[in-house]
Amino acid sequence: MLWGCFSAKGPGRLIQAEFGDVIYFTAVRWLSRGATLKRFFKLRKEIAEFMQSKGQDLPQLSDTEWLCDLAFLVDLNTFLSDLNVKLQGHGKLISTLFDSVKAFQRKLQLLQGQLREGDLTHFSACKVLAGECDVLHHLCSDKNHNLMEKLQEEFHHRFSDFSDHEKSFNLFQDPFTCAPEEEPAEMQFELIDLQESSEARAAYRDKNLIEFYKGLSPSTYPALRQHVMASLFGSTYICEKTFSTMAINKSKLRSRLTDAHLHAVLRIATTEMEPDIKGIVANRRPP
């Protein structure tokens, strides 16, 4: 447990709290919204007591309906933040991203059904509030049911394009279980050759998807490789990372930085190869 010091007009006194302070919201970082809400909810009693000691009352923190809305918002943001984290990071394939989205949509259906039955198992903040006072009817109100339903509809609408390409993603994820006759004509013979290749099966079993497709011969599987290149990455993460690196390095204070230097910096920043520093230094030494 941490101890937060809240100094009133008189002598300061210590209030036992789970955290020492309230984190700030950063507009640039979307995930900070959920973290700020969660921290505020956990410190709501300490914040109310501190504000009262300053002569500033917060009626919202004693309003049962307002607290129910806050708890429900905290839980929804927690669910969305968890999904957001899964959709980020280097090397995320589009099939993996779509799997995460589909799993989240199924979780929403489960959560809505449990909320309808008054089951707050996965609603952590709501469960805490329900344990302190009789607010279950507020938490399971029609308003919250409608919010969950609208969230499901929004996800269905926003990711409808993904659903249209689900068959293509399945082909990318596991080309050995698809039916060649159901795929485009230019890939049918290639898929049959691939599925009957024991060497390809072994490589698929032992390597990750990127390494597996890298090992396919361009002359033997041209259409399949073209399909892979079109459906490999599901976000602009790599592009955004490259632009960020360029913006950091190419500043007005570095006037001697040429295009050749910038190209070299970007090559180093976007590659997984590690330079042989000792070898380079040894070659630069005078004889």
Phi, psi and omega in degrees: 000140175263161179242122178261131181264115179249109183271122178268189180295327178272208178298143179294150179219152183266136177242125180292126182214159181287332180231159182272340180202177177257125181288154183267152177276131178249118185296331182288333185251108184297323184295339181292339179298309180296321180294321178295316179298315182297316179295319179298318180296319182290334180255018186299321181291316179295322179294317179297318180293321179295316181294324177295323178294338177267004180076019181238104183279143176243093183297336181298326183284356173243005178269114185300315182295320179296318179295325177295317177297321179296313181298318180295321178294322178299314181294318178298317178294327176295315178299314182292324179293320178298318177294319180302318180296320180293335181270002181251170173110164183282139173077019178284122180274155185295327178293323178292319179297317181293324176299319180294320180294315179297319178297321180293322179295323176291325177296322178298320177297318178297316182296320180294319178296319179292323178295323179296329181268001180078021179265114182255030185305314184263358177264085188299309182295318179297321180294321178297315181293321179293333178284343181266330181206167184277087183232016184300323181292329177288316183293328182258030183286167178298329179299315179289325175299318180294324177297317178296320180294319178295323178295318176298317180297322180294318178293319179298320180290314185290329183250023178295327178297324178297318181297326179294334182254015184300322179298320178294322178294321179296322176297318179294318185290320183213086182288352184272347181251353180281159178268116183303325183292344180265357182260168179306147186301324184290347180252354188296310179296321180296320179294322178296315177300319181293314183292334179266003180267113178294328178294318179293322178297319179295319179294321179295325181285326188265341185243164172283169187300318183297314180294326179296312181289332175296328183280351179286137181291128179298330181281332182272324183233059183293316182291321180293319178294324177295320177297321180294316181297330181280341185232026185282302185253139185257006180213173179264024185303313184294318179297315181296321179295320179294316178297322178296318178298319179294319180295325180290320186275324183267084179244165182291345179278349180249071187289340182268004180281114181269173177297325178295319178296316181297320178298318179294320179298316180293323177298317181292320184288335186253006180252155177262000178285144180253128181290148176274084185298316181297319179294319179296316179296320180297322179288338180274350181289142178292149180293000000 
